[in-house]
mmCIF file of C-alpha atoms in Angstrom:
data_model
loop_
_atom_site.group_PDB
_atom_site.id
_atom_site.type_symbol
_atom_site.label_atom_id
_atom_site.label_comp_id
_atom_site.label_asym_id
_atom_site.label_seq_id
_atom_site.Cartn_x
_atom_site.Cartn_y
_atom_site.Cartn_z
ATOM 1 C CA UNK G 1 24.082 8.423 -91.722
ATOM 2 C CA UNK G 2 22.110 5.691 -90.049
ATOM 3 C CA UNK G 3 20.653 5.199 -86.968
ATOM 4 C CA UNK G 4 21.664 3.061 -84.118
ATOM 5 C CA UNK G 5 18.302 0.984 -85.084
ATOM 6 C CA UNK G 6 19.443 -0.130 -88.488
ATOM 7 C CA UNK G 7 23.005 -0.689 -87.754
ATOM 8 C CA UNK G 8 22.611 -3.111 -84.744
ATOM 9 C CA UNK G 9 22.124 -6.320 -86.814
ATOM 10 C CA UNK G 10 25.639 -5.334 -88.408
ATOM 11 C CA UNK G 11 27.440 -5.472 -85.400
ATOM 12 C CA UNK G 12 29.456 -8.414 -86.553
ATOM 13 C CA UNK G 13 30.371 -7.118 -89.737
ATOM 14 C CA UNK G 14 31.892 -3.569 -88.441
ATOM 15 C CA UNK G 15 34.495 -5.715 -86.394
ATOM 16 C CA UNK G 16 35.055 -9.048 -89.211
ATOM 17 C CA UNK G 17 35.172 -6.797 -92.647
ATOM 18 C CA UNK G 18 36.599 -2.929 -90.267
ATOM 19 C CA UNK G 19 40.209 -3.416 -92.652
ATOM 20 C CA UNK G 20 38.570 -4.225 -95.756
ATOM 21 C CA UNK G 21 35.174 -2.022 -95.855
ATOM 22 C CA UNK G 22 36.046 1.467 -95.097
ATOM 23 C CA UNK G 23 32.687 1.943 -95.484
ATOM 24 C CA UNK G 24 32.166 -0.159 -92.318
ATOM 25 C CA UNK G 25 34.515 1.398 -90.445
ATOM 26 C CA UNK G 26 32.051 3.344 -88.092
ATOM 27 C CA UNK G 27 31.453 2.689 -84.861
ATOM 28 C CA UNK G 28 27.720 0.509 -84.396
ATOM 29 C CA UNK G 29 25.190 2.956 -82.260
ATOM 30 C CA UNK G 30 24.050 1.153 -79.056
ATOM 31 C CA UNK G 31 20.629 2.721 -78.207
ATOM 32 C CA UNK G 32 20.392 4.526 -74.726
ATOM 33 C CA UNK G 33 22.163 7.560 -72.606
ATOM 34 C CA UNK G 34 25.990 7.684 -73.112
ATOM 35 C CA UNK G 35 27.478 7.527 -68.702
ATOM 36 C CA UNK G 36 31.372 6.641 -69.500
ATOM 37 C CA UNK G 37 32.627 4.786 -66.191
ATOM 38 C CA UNK G 38 36.256 4.416 -66.427
ATOM 39 C CA UNK G 39 36.312 0.086 -65.262
ATOM 40 C CA UNK G 40 32.445 -0.301 -66.138
ATOM 41 C CA UNK G 41 30.341 -2.091 -69.043
ATOM 42 C CA UNK G 42 28.171 -4.426 -69.799
ATOM 43 C CA UNK G 43 28.262 -8.198 -72.471
ATOM 44 C CA UNK G 44 25.520 -9.702 -73.788
ATOM 45 C CA UNK G 45 23.873 -12.566 -75.513
ATOM 46 C CA UNK G 46 23.821 -11.148 -79.462
ATOM 47 C CA UNK G 47 21.366 -13.315 -81.104
ATOM 48 C CA UNK G 48 21.162 -12.452 -85.301
ATOM 49 C CA UNK G 49 19.452 -14.463 -88.039
ATOM 50 C CA UNK G 50 19.641 -17.883 -85.398
ATOM 51 C CA UNK G 51 23.585 -17.396 -84.949
ATOM 52 C CA UNK G 52 24.303 -16.623 -81.328
ATOM 53 C CA UNK G 53 27.769 -15.164 -79.890
ATOM 54 C CA UNK G 54 28.642 -12.465 -77.167
ATOM 55 C CA UNK G 55 29.787 -9.305 -77.110
ATOM 56 C CA UNK G 56 31.216 -7.232 -74.444
ATOM 57 C CA UNK G 57 31.140 -3.596 -74.726
ATOM 58 C CA UNK G 58 32.582 -1.138 -71.688
ATOM 59 C CA UNK G 59 34.509 2.038 -70.558
ATOM 60 C CA UNK G 60 38.240 1.382 -70.293
ATOM 61 C CA UNK G 61 39.997 4.073 -70.017
ATOM 62 C CA UNK G 62 40.307 8.059 -70.324
ATOM 63 C CA UNK G 63 42.564 10.499 -72.386
ATOM 64 C CA UNK G 64 42.530 14.054 -72.981
ATOM 65 C CA UNK G 65 42.123 14.358 -77.396
ATOM 66 C CA UNK G 66 41.432 18.391 -78.273
ATOM 67 C CA UNK G 67 41.242 19.891 -75.574
ATOM 68 C CA UNK G 68 38.320 17.890 -74.264
ATOM 69 C CA UNK G 69 37.749 14.584 -71.809
ATOM 70 C CA UNK G 70 38.137 11.233 -73.957
ATOM 71 C CA UNK G 71 36.999 8.574 -72.936
ATOM 72 C CA UNK G 72 37.759 4.811 -74.797
ATOM 73 C CA UNK G 73 34.860 2.819 -75.105
ATOM 74 C CA UNK G 74 35.805 -1.261 -76.009
ATOM 75 C CA UNK G 75 33.999 -3.572 -78.129
ATOM 76 C CA UNK G 76 34.668 -7.351 -78.105
ATOM 77 C CA UNK G 77 32.755 -10.707 -79.747
ATOM 78 C CA UNK G 78 33.861 -13.753 -79.273
ATOM 79 C CA UNK G 79 32.441 -16.321 -81.890
ATOM 80 C CA UNK G 80 33.687 -19.790 -83.067
ATOM 81 C CA UNK G 81 36.736 -17.832 -85.075
ATOM 82 C CA UNK G 82 38.123 -16.132 -82.375
ATOM 83 C CA UNK G 83 37.958 -12.959 -80.358
ATOM 84 C CA UNK G 84 38.008 -10.088 -82.154
ATOM 85 C CA UNK G 85 38.584 -6.411 -80.193
ATOM 86 C CA UNK G 86 38.161 -2.552 -81.513
ATOM 87 C CA UNK G 87 38.223 0.502 -78.900
ATOM 88 C CA UNK G 88 37.380 4.370 -80.239
ATOM 89 C CA UNK G 89 38.628 7.011 -78.200
ATOM 90 C CA UNK G 90 35.151 9.246 -77.632
ATOM 91 C CA UNK G 91 34.959 12.902 -77.493
ATOM 92 C CA UNK G 92 31.328 14.414 -76.693
ATOM 93 C CA UNK G 93 30.469 16.990 -79.310
ATOM 94 C CA UNK G 94 27.126 18.341 -78.698
ATOM 95 C CA UNK G 95 24.946 15.587 -78.817
ATOM 96 C CA UNK G 96 27.505 13.617 -80.558
ATOM 97 C CA UNK G 97 29.980 11.277 -79.790
ATOM 98 C CA UNK G 98 32.454 11.912 -82.316
ATOM 99 C CA UNK G 99 35.598 8.997 -82.787
ATOM 100 C CA UNK G 100 39.255 10.896 -82.134
ATOM 101 C CA UNK G 101 41.285 7.087 -82.414
ATOM 102 C CA UNK G 102 40.433 4.162 -83.845
ATOM 103 C CA UNK G 103 42.148 0.635 -82.706
ATOM 104 C CA UNK G 104 41.583 -2.712 -83.698
ATOM 105 C CA UNK G 105 42.722 -6.230 -82.991
ATOM 106 C CA UNK G 106 42.389 -9.709 -85.077
ATOM 107 C CA UNK G 107 42.827 -13.066 -83.385
ATOM 108 C CA UNK G 108 46.597 -14.179 -84.139
ATOM 109 C CA UNK G 109 47.847 -10.431 -85.251
ATOM 110 C CA UNK G 110 49.473 -7.623 -83.536
ATOM 111 C CA UNK G 111 46.877 -4.563 -82.622
ATOM 112 C CA UNK G 112 46.345 -1.972 -86.052
ATOM 113 C CA UNK G 113 45.536 1.687 -85.309
ATOM 114 C CA UNK G 114 43.382 3.333 -88.193
ATOM 115 C CA UNK G 115 45.046 6.229 -89.827
ATOM 116 C CA UNK G 116 43.519 9.451 -89.923
ATOM 117 C CA UNK G 117 42.982 9.484 -93.668
ATOM 118 C CA UNK G 118 40.898 6.130 -93.314
ATOM 119 C CA UNK G 119 38.614 7.342 -90.961
ATOM 120 C CA UNK G 120 37.831 10.500 -93.017
ATOM 121 C CA UNK G 121 37.120 8.841 -96.231
ATOM 122 C CA UNK G 122 35.682 6.350 -93.593
ATOM 123 C CA UNK G 123 32.591 9.197 -93.331
ATOM 124 C CA UNK G 124 34.097 12.383 -92.833
ATOM 125 C CA UNK G 125 33.929 12.972 -88.686
ATOM 126 C CA UNK G 126 32.724 9.732 -87.182
ATOM 127 C CA UNK G 127 30.057 10.315 -85.209
ATOM 128 C CA UNK G 128 27.030 8.547 -83.409
ATOM 129 C CA UNK G 129 24.548 9.424 -80.714
ATOM 130 C CA UNK G 130 25.280 9.567 -77.347
ATOM 131 C CA UNK G 131 21.148 9.787 -76.631
ATOM 132 C CA UNK G 132 18.637 8.199 -78.208
ATOM 133 C CA UNK G 133 16.026 9.678 -76.608
ATOM 134 C CA UNK G 134 16.088 12.403 -80.571
ATOM 135 C CA UNK G 135 15.159 9.019 -82.395
ATOM 136 C CA UNK G 136 13.241 6.912 -80.454
ATOM 137 C CA UNK G 137 9.108 6.780 -79.295
ATOM 138 C CA UNK G 138 9.126 6.779 -75.578
ATOM 139 C CA UNK G 139 6.867 4.167 -74.442
ATOM 140 C CA UNK G 140 7.012 3.999 -71.164
ATOM 141 C CA UNK G 141 8.220 2.031 -68.216
ATOM 142 C CA UNK G 142 8.501 -1.242 -68.099
ATOM 143 C CA UNK G 143 10.298 -4.091 -65.659
ATOM 144 C CA UNK G 144 12.635 -7.003 -67.346
ATOM 145 C CA UNK G 145 14.234 -9.644 -66.232
ATOM 146 C CA UNK G 146 17.680 -10.697 -68.073
ATOM 147 C CA UNK G 147 19.922 -13.298 -66.475
ATOM 148 C CA UNK G 148 21.767 -10.224 -65.273
ATOM 149 C CA UNK G 149 19.056 -9.818 -62.587
ATOM 150 C CA UNK G 150 15.886 -8.014 -62.965
ATOM 151 C CA UNK G 151 16.209 -3.776 -63.937
ATOM 152 C CA UNK G 152 13.606 -0.835 -64.084
ATOM 153 C CA UNK G 153 13.870 0.145 -67.445
ATOM 154 C CA UNK G 154 12.640 2.696 -70.192
ATOM 155 C CA UNK G 155 10.931 1.261 -72.959
ATOM 156 C CA UNK G 156 12.147 2.789 -76.117
ATOM 157 C CA UNK G 157 10.678 2.229 -80.362
ATOM 158 C CA UNK G 158 12.600 3.430 -82.583
ATOM 159 C CA UNK G 159 10.326 5.765 -84.985
ATOM 160 C CA UNK G 160 11.043 4.765 -87.551
ATOM 161 C CA UNK G 161 9.763 0.817 -86.600
ATOM 162 C CA UNK G 162 13.102 -1.071 -87.157
ATOM 163 C CA UNK G 163 13.034 -1.740 -83.113
ATOM 164 C CA UNK G 164 12.853 -1.749 -79.282
ATOM 165 C CA UNK G 165 15.478 -0.549 -76.506
ATOM 166 C CA UNK G 166 15.064 -0.910 -72.900
ATOM 167 C CA UNK G 167 17.764 1.039 -71.641
ATOM 168 C CA UNK G 168 18.086 1.374 -67.387
ATOM 169 C CA UNK G 169 20.615 3.107 -64.938
ATOM 170 C CA UNK G 170 22.802 2.028 -63.148
ATOM 171 C CA UNK G 171 24.924 -0.067 -66.723
ATOM 172 C CA UNK G 172 27.520 1.742 -68.207
ATOM 173 C CA UNK G 173 28.386 2.545 -70.974
ATOM 174 C CA UNK G 174 24.885 3.071 -72.065
ATOM 175 C CA UNK G 175 22.025 1.446 -70.313
ATOM 176 C CA UNK G 176 20.620 -0.780 -72.270
ATOM 177 C CA UNK G 177 19.416 -3.750 -70.740
ATOM 178 C CA UNK G 178 17.561 -5.093 -74.364
ATOM 179 C CA UNK G 179 17.106 -4.787 -77.806
ATOM 180 C CA UNK G 180 15.264 -6.808 -79.939
ATOM 181 C CA UNK G 181 15.007 -6.119 -84.100
ATOM 182 C CA UNK G 182 13.453 -7.743 -86.755
ATOM 183 C CA UNK G 183 15.876 -10.141 -86.906
ATOM 184 C CA UNK G 184 18.332 -9.786 -84.144
ATOM 185 C CA UNK G 185 18.222 -9.774 -80.183
ATOM 186 C CA UNK G 186 20.409 -8.324 -77.900
ATOM 187 C CA UNK G 187 20.369 -9.622 -73.957
ATOM 188 C CA UNK G 188 22.137 -8.008 -70.810
ATOM 189 C CA UNK G 189 23.822 -11.376 -69.342
ATOM 190 C CA UNK G 190 26.185 -9.626 -66.697
ATOM 191 C CA UNK G 191 27.135 -6.468 -65.700
ATOM 192 C CA UNK G 192 30.820 -5.255 -66.046
ATOM 193 C CA UNK G 193 33.000 -4.161 -63.300
ATOM 194 C CA UNK G 194 36.016 -4.548 -63.131
ATOM 195 C CA UNK G 195 36.794 -3.846 -66.914
ATOM 196 C CA UNK G 196 40.045 -4.167 -68.513
ATOM 197 C CA UNK G 197 41.867 -3.265 -72.006
ATOM 198 C CA UNK G 198 41.588 -6.168 -74.436
ATOM 199 C CA UNK G 199 44.071 -5.349 -76.782
ATOM 200 C CA UNK G 200 47.392 -6.891 -75.958
ATOM 201 C CA UNK G 201 50.902 -5.292 -78.187
ATOM 202 C CA UNK G 202 51.445 -1.935 -79.181
ATOM 203 C CA UNK G 203 49.851 -1.158 -82.184
ATOM 204 C CA UNK G 204 50.571 -0.745 -85.628
ATOM 205 C CA UNK G 205 50.000 1.388 -87.575
ATOM 206 C CA UNK G 206 47.506 -0.080 -90.129
ATOM 207 C CA UNK G 207 48.368 0.437 -93.957
ATOM 208 C CA UNK G 208 46.350 2.934 -95.970
ATOM 209 C CA UNK G 209 44.598 2.404 -98.323
ATOM 210 C CA UNK G 210 43.817 4.012 -101.011
ATOM 211 C CA UNK G 211 40.005 5.586 -101.450
ATOM 212 C CA UNK G 212 37.508 2.870 -103.512
ATOM 213 C CA UNK G 213 37.406 3.477 -107.213
ATOM 214 C CA UNK G 214 33.620 4.066 -108.217
ATOM 215 C CA UNK G 215 31.783 2.897 -111.294
ATOM 216 C CA UNK G 216 31.747 5.522 -113.979
#
């Protein structure tokens, strides 16, 4: 599975093309240590290939799933095309967050929930690391100033050289303050303390799609 470092530049694609491309249905990976606090989150300025957008991620609920505590992790992307929302019900499975439910809403449409069969075709058990430290080199402590304030961070560098992340405590759900890759910069602009679910309406079942055929 691709690491968070390689998936960060594709975060917009994960939101925009989730219906059309089952292979992109995995949630994007963010750096830090998973620390779910219901109602807490963070907003970021995301610059990718010269384009700027705003993204929020927050924990907006708690729900039992498969005999474990599950947390609803919601991502919101604001762009000229409107506001896209995706939320995932995570359960912690060892060192991985495993997705057991996934709901999305695109502008002007009612929300849709992905069927389990489609999630399975997207890669079986859809997981992402709950802690990036095993994927990174600890560069050391640094002070980082963003529009949200100044934070005492730990600087992590991806072992594959794809990017750097600065992580701090007290900014749920992952502690990410800043990320800098080859063509992507992600900067914390505000801490969210009153996060609410942005999905509106009752989710309907997303029409299942047949497996993509592969060239002979």
